[in-house]
């Protein structure tokens, strides 16, 4: 079960994993992690039954000199090809760690990047209060906006009265007012004198700066004021917000509230002159919304105040998207231009005139593994130029050729290629290889393993059977001998290196390994790596093998994370299960079965412990069934397959093909569903349908073989065990996938028809046996079960219905017709006039069938013999309904009532044949079997009576193991005291071929002409 601990510190978590304090302290040395966990990981994976070439295992840091040499070679090549550059760039940065914080260095915010804003400077015209002493320096409220083109429409500036703000000094000498969080970001982007020092002069609240008169760049109004907005958040932007009520529903709702509510203005010390003269300014014309879009939409949605959050969110979505893509500027120098075209031009003007700057901050909160809130910093860095147009073009081509196994994953890749530009590939400390040309930098963890699949091809010849290549290898090559020319020769088809001491034979062997195995057919990883590491993998393959696209990666399969019992796994909450614990609790195959069943798509999979328990039971039951089947001598050898054999064989071929297709797509849940669960259902159905004829031995043995092979990728241990029970000479892992024959879908359709028909018969039988509802008084007794039935089959639809079907077929050729058009068309047909009340109900019925079964439902008859299928399965129908007999007839015998019977939908009528009650007595001591009254029908056989007995007496499990005896003296025999020493005294065995007859008038039962008297004796052979 999951751990119940609540450890939140690493020491506590490691204790919960079974580590002792003396061991834990060793992890202070980072290299101890590399020595401790790899062998334990391998041991757990071996216990799981992972089929891996462990010789190719290695660690990916400079502690492994061969891999370190490989990474250095890769980066030198990238630099030579101008893919790696150096310079200042914006990156997510941890001030506490003093270096960029890449995705794998984060405890939250993975995949989040920098967000660019335009920081608009609104000058305080006459600083007062706590800001008065900085008036000579120039005091500005700075607002971060994503919509610089709307600055023409500013009517005021928003601040939150209870929010904490700070006044900080820039290296230019100006004083800016914003939140401390924003100031922290600014001081890492070159705005302050000292990097990392936000130069905060004083702290203040929003209340302190309400009512300030401001000069806002490009604004229609020369003076605007700071006003209160209560919904501003301090985790985004600067806490200062420009107000453009013409195009922002939030701004208009808040400004309107202030205009309409004098007490609200008075509460915050605002005069009427600060609010009332300021009306929305038309700046952008948006089709359907006009040039005051926010006002129009707020009125349209009947938004009453700024507190209507849901409606305001809807309004914002309506205005912003349509405004950006369809809006046209109606003011300023760019009047007449689209918003898309004008936006970058207006931003540039604001920056050039000194009224705005570019400001960056994380899109969302990012917390590093050291629990530091990250900022965006402008850093000197080595970076991979993923924005390079030619490189991006080649990567798009590689993606187009690649199998992503999911449209969602492909779209994610395409979206990433759309925004990805430079990526910092260096950091100052941690584990990894050093930058070859500047060893003061380390190559960061998402960049040093982008083509390591190529290293796998030669790792077994270089690692010497160790993770860190600490032992000599089979080729006697040393890491220092792996020069750039040597790697070029192995991977890039370069000439043989003249200076190398490595024998050509050894290098040729390495080269052959690479050329044999490459390209990489598939890379499997988590979905969180699609927007970073996996995209970098495609880029780097293109960069390293630009002229040999046959070496580009062929496929990437991304999977979701793993939930445990529908909740996120977490050591700190206790909802956590290690691999070794899962194996110990559920067995390797039980765990693998539950994992396969946990989910297939990029959505998070869900490992359910109850499903794992059920899986173990299912596997055990399968093994036991195989043992019983192999020992069962009653299985038949048939020279000619019957209907049920044919159905089962075709279902086996179908499930085999479906499972193969699912495995090809790495859809293990689907493979398990079709290749195990549904195949076992088909087997169970086959066993039930075979009845007394029994299953075909050769076919059931083939099923066991195929079932083992299909299931072996998921449950190899169980399947190998069963393979041994089948006395196969080789391992199941060496066995080829079975060759599926062409599937006869008609046979499967016939079987599905039979199962659906019998299911419908059962429901009708249940309805027939249900007692009628009593209006008053005691409930009436349930009806006696019928003994026989008649099934009516329709050869085709009635003539008037065939006319409708032909008409519908023509109408469906141009698409799905609506009921109005159908009604008009049917009204034109004279042969339907007397059936018009029944036409549209029949049309509705057939449209439903088309929706579920396709256009074949409009055929007037079935493409196969329905009567023949039922005839071949009469025994199954009778046994399923627990009847004594079944007659088949054509629906035409019912006259007009037969119109309710349609091809593929037979009707059933139940009836009871007259019988004579007889007492059946069991005279076996301690058997648990008792006397009971049983109806005997004329023409009954021993088999029919024992079958009826097993249905009536639950303790009788198998009617075939019951023998019937008559009293030799039918008058005195039942009256004599039983002889316990000789229980068969006075009894005569009734032969299995005997026939029973009844005289309904006298109420007498005879067997082969001998009257049986009041009853007979039955005995069990168990």
mmCIF file with all atom_site columns, N, CA and C in Angstrom, residues 694-716:
data_model
loop_
_atom_site.group_PDB
_atom_site.id
_atom_site.type_symbol
_atom_site.label_atom_id
_atom_site.label_alt_id
_atom_site.label_comp_id
_atom_site.label_asym_id
_atom_site.label_entity_id
_atom_site.label_seq_id
_atom_site.pdbx_PDB_ins_code
_atom_site.Cartn_x
_atom_site.Cartn_y
_atom_site.Cartn_z
_atom_site.occupancy
_atom_site.B_iso_or_equiv
_atom_site.pdbx_formal_charge
_atom_site.auth_seq_id
_atom_site.auth_comp_id
_atom_site.auth_asym_id
_atom_site.auth_atom_id
_atom_site.pdbx_PDB_model_num
ATOM 1  N N  . UNK A 1 694 ? -19.205 -29.797 -26.778 1.00 0.00 ? 694 UNK A N  1
ATOM 2  C CA . UNK A 1 694 ? -17.877 -29.550 -26.220 1.00 0.00 ? 694 UNK A CA 1
ATOM 3  C C  . UNK A 1 694 ? -17.009 -28.720 -27.144 1.00 0.00 ? 694 UNK A C  1
ATOM 4  N N  . UNK A 1 695 ? -15.935 -28.170 -26.582 1.00 0.00 ? 695 UNK A N  1
ATOM 5  C CA . UNK A 1 695 ? -15.012 -27.344 -27.350 1.00 0.00 ? 695 UNK A CA 1
ATOM 6  C C  . UNK A 1 695 ? -14.072 -28.228 -28.171 1.00 0.00 ? 695 UNK A C  1
ATOM 7  N N  . UNK A 1 696 ? -13.602 -27.666 -29.274 1.00 0.00 ? 696 UNK A N  1
ATOM 8  C CA . UNK A 1 696 ? -12.650 -28.372 -30.138 1.00 0.00 ? 696 UNK A CA 1
ATOM 9  C C  . UNK A 1 696 ? -11.261 -28.303 -29.515 1.00 0.00 ? 696 UNK A C  1
ATOM 10 N N  . UNK A 1 697 ? -10.630 -29.445 -29.289 1.00 0.00 ? 697 UNK A N  1
ATOM 11 C CA . UNK A 1 697 ? -9.345  -29.490 -28.597 1.00 0.00 ? 697 UNK A CA 1
ATOM 12 C C  . UNK A 1 697 ? -8.264  -28.692 -29.336 1.00 0.00 ? 697 UNK A C  1
ATOM 13 N N  . UNK A 1 698 ? -8.148  -28.915 -30.634 1.00 0.00 ? 698 UNK A N  1
ATOM 14 C CA . UNK A 1 698 ? -7.103  -28.230 -31.398 1.00 0.00 ? 698 UNK A CA 1
ATOM 15 C C  . UNK A 1 698 ? -7.293  -26.714 -31.358 1.00 0.00 ? 698 UNK A C  1
ATOM 16 N N  . UNK A 1 699 ? -8.543  -26.283 -31.435 1.00 0.00 ? 699 UNK A N  1
ATOM 17 C CA . UNK A 1 699 ? -8.823  -24.842 -31.435 1.00 0.00 ? 699 UNK A CA 1
ATOM 18 C C  . UNK A 1 699 ? -8.527  -24.227 -30.074 1.00 0.00 ? 699 UNK A C  1
ATOM 19 N N  . UNK A 1 700 ? -8.894  -24.931 -28.999 1.00 0.00 ? 700 UNK A N  1
ATOM 20 C CA . UNK A 1 700 ? -8.666  -24.362 -27.670 1.00 0.00 ? 700 UNK A CA 1
ATOM 21 C C  . UNK A 1 700 ? -7.177  -24.333 -27.346 1.00 0.00 ? 700 UNK A C  1
ATOM 22 N N  . UNK A 1 701 ? -6.401  -25.288 -27.873 1.00 0.00 ? 701 UNK A N  1
ATOM 23 C CA . UNK A 1 701 ? -4.948  -25.261 -27.689 1.00 0.00 ? 701 UNK A CA 1
ATOM 24 C C  . UNK A 1 701 ? -4.338  -24.092 -28.455 1.00 0.00 ? 701 UNK A C  1
ATOM 25 N N  . UNK A 1 702 ? -4.874  -23.843 -29.638 1.00 0.00 ? 702 UNK A N  1
ATOM 26 C CA . UNK A 1 702 ? -4.394  -22.687 -30.406 1.00 0.00 ? 702 UNK A CA 1
ATOM 27 C C  . UNK A 1 702 ? -4.712  -21.398 -29.655 1.00 0.00 ? 702 UNK A C  1
ATOM 28 N N  . UNK A 1 703 ? -5.909  -21.343 -29.050 1.00 0.00 ? 703 UNK A N  1
ATOM 29 C CA . UNK A 1 703 ? -6.273  -20.164 -28.257 1.00 0.00 ? 703 UNK A CA 1
ATOM 30 C C  . UNK A 1 703 ? -5.268  -19.940 -27.125 1.00 0.00 ? 703 UNK A C  1
ATOM 31 N N  . UNK A 1 704 ? -4.919  -20.998 -26.400 1.00 0.00 ? 704 UNK A N  1
ATOM 32 C CA . UNK A 1 704 ? -3.987  -20.853 -25.281 1.00 0.00 ? 704 UNK A CA 1
ATOM 33 C C  . UNK A 1 704 ? -2.641  -20.332 -25.776 1.00 0.00 ? 704 UNK A C  1
ATOM 34 N N  . UNK A 1 705 ? -2.154  -20.871 -26.888 1.00 0.00 ? 705 UNK A N  1
ATOM 35 C CA . UNK A 1 705 ? -0.882  -20.401 -27.450 1.00 0.00 ? 705 UNK A CA 1
ATOM 36 C C  . UNK A 1 705 ? -0.957  -18.932 -27.818 1.00 0.00 ? 705 UNK A C  1
ATOM 37 N N  . UNK A 1 706 ? -2.004  -18.567 -28.563 1.00 0.00 ? 706 UNK A N  1
ATOM 38 C CA . UNK A 1 706 ? -2.134  -17.180 -28.993 1.00 0.00 ? 706 UNK A CA 1
ATOM 39 C C  . UNK A 1 706 ? -2.311  -16.241 -27.810 1.00 0.00 ? 706 UNK A C  1
ATOM 40 N N  . UNK A 1 707 ? -3.118  -16.673 -26.839 1.00 0.00 ? 707 UNK A N  1
ATOM 41 C CA . UNK A 1 707 ? -3.330  -15.834 -25.664 1.00 0.00 ? 707 UNK A CA 1
ATOM 42 C C  . UNK A 1 707 ? -2.020  -15.553 -24.947 1.00 0.00 ? 707 UNK A C  1
ATOM 43 N N  . UNK A 1 708 ? -1.173  -16.560 -24.815 1.00 0.00 ? 708 UNK A N  1
ATOM 44 C CA . UNK A 1 708 ? 0.123   -16.383 -24.156 1.00 0.00 ? 708 UNK A CA 1
ATOM 45 C C  . UNK A 1 708 ? 1.005   -15.411 -24.926 1.00 0.00 ? 708 UNK A C  1
ATOM 46 N N  . UNK A 1 709 ? 1.052   -15.572 -26.246 1.00 0.00 ? 709 UNK A N  1
ATOM 47 C CA . UNK A 1 709 ? 1.913   -14.704 -27.066 1.00 0.00 ? 709 UNK A CA 1
ATOM 48 C C  . UNK A 1 709 ? 1.420   -13.261 -27.011 1.00 0.00 ? 709 UNK A C  1
ATOM 49 N N  . UNK A 1 710 ? 0.104   -13.064 -27.124 1.00 0.00 ? 710 UNK A N  1
ATOM 50 C CA . UNK A 1 710 ? -0.454  -11.708 -27.094 1.00 0.00 ? 710 UNK A CA 1
ATOM 51 C C  . UNK A 1 710 ? -0.190  -11.046 -25.751 1.00 0.00 ? 710 UNK A C  1
ATOM 52 N N  . UNK A 1 711 ? -0.329  -11.794 -24.671 1.00 0.00 ? 711 UNK A N  1
ATOM 53 C CA . UNK A 1 711 ? -0.194  -11.226 -23.327 1.00 0.00 ? 711 UNK A CA 1
ATOM 54 C C  . UNK A 1 711 ? 1.264   -11.123 -22.876 1.00 0.00 ? 711 UNK A C  1
ATOM 55 N N  . UNK A 1 712 ? 2.179   -11.815 -23.542 1.00 0.00 ? 712 UNK A N  1
ATOM 56 C CA . UNK A 1 712 ? 3.559   -11.906 -23.046 1.00 0.00 ? 712 UNK A CA 1
ATOM 57 C C  . UNK A 1 712 ? 4.291   -10.558 -22.936 1.00 0.00 ? 712 UNK A C  1
ATOM 58 N N  . UNK A 1 713 ? 4.038   -9.553  -23.800 1.00 0.00 ? 713 UNK A N  1
ATOM 59 C CA . UNK A 1 713 ? 4.713   -8.264  -23.563 1.00 0.00 ? 713 UNK A CA 1
ATOM 60 C C  . UNK A 1 713 ? 4.315   -7.614  -22.240 1.00 0.00 ? 713 UNK A C  1
ATOM 61 N N  . UNK A 1 714 ? 3.125   -7.936  -21.757 1.00 0.00 ? 714 UNK A N  1
ATOM 62 C CA . UNK A 1 714 ? 2.633   -7.325  -20.518 1.00 0.00 ? 714 UNK A CA 1
ATOM 63 C C  . UNK A 1 714 ? 2.911   -8.221  -19.316 1.00 0.00 ? 714 UNK A C  1
ATOM 64 N N  . UNK A 1 715 ? 2.668   -9.507  -19.443 1.00 0.00 ? 715 UNK A N  1
ATOM 65 C CA . UNK A 1 715 ? 2.846   -10.457 -18.331 1.00 0.00 ? 715 UNK A CA 1
ATOM 66 C C  . UNK A 1 715 ? 3.778   -11.593 -18.760 1.00 0.00 ? 715 UNK A C  1
ATOM 67 N N  . UNK A 1 716 ? 5.074   -11.322 -18.923 1.00 0.00 ? 716 UNK A N  1
ATOM 68 C CA . UNK A 1 716 ? 5.979   -12.335 -19.488 1.00 0.00 ? 716 UNK A CA 1
ATOM 69 C C  . UNK A 1 716 ? 6.174   -13.554 -18.595 1.00 0.00 ? 716 UNK A C  1
#
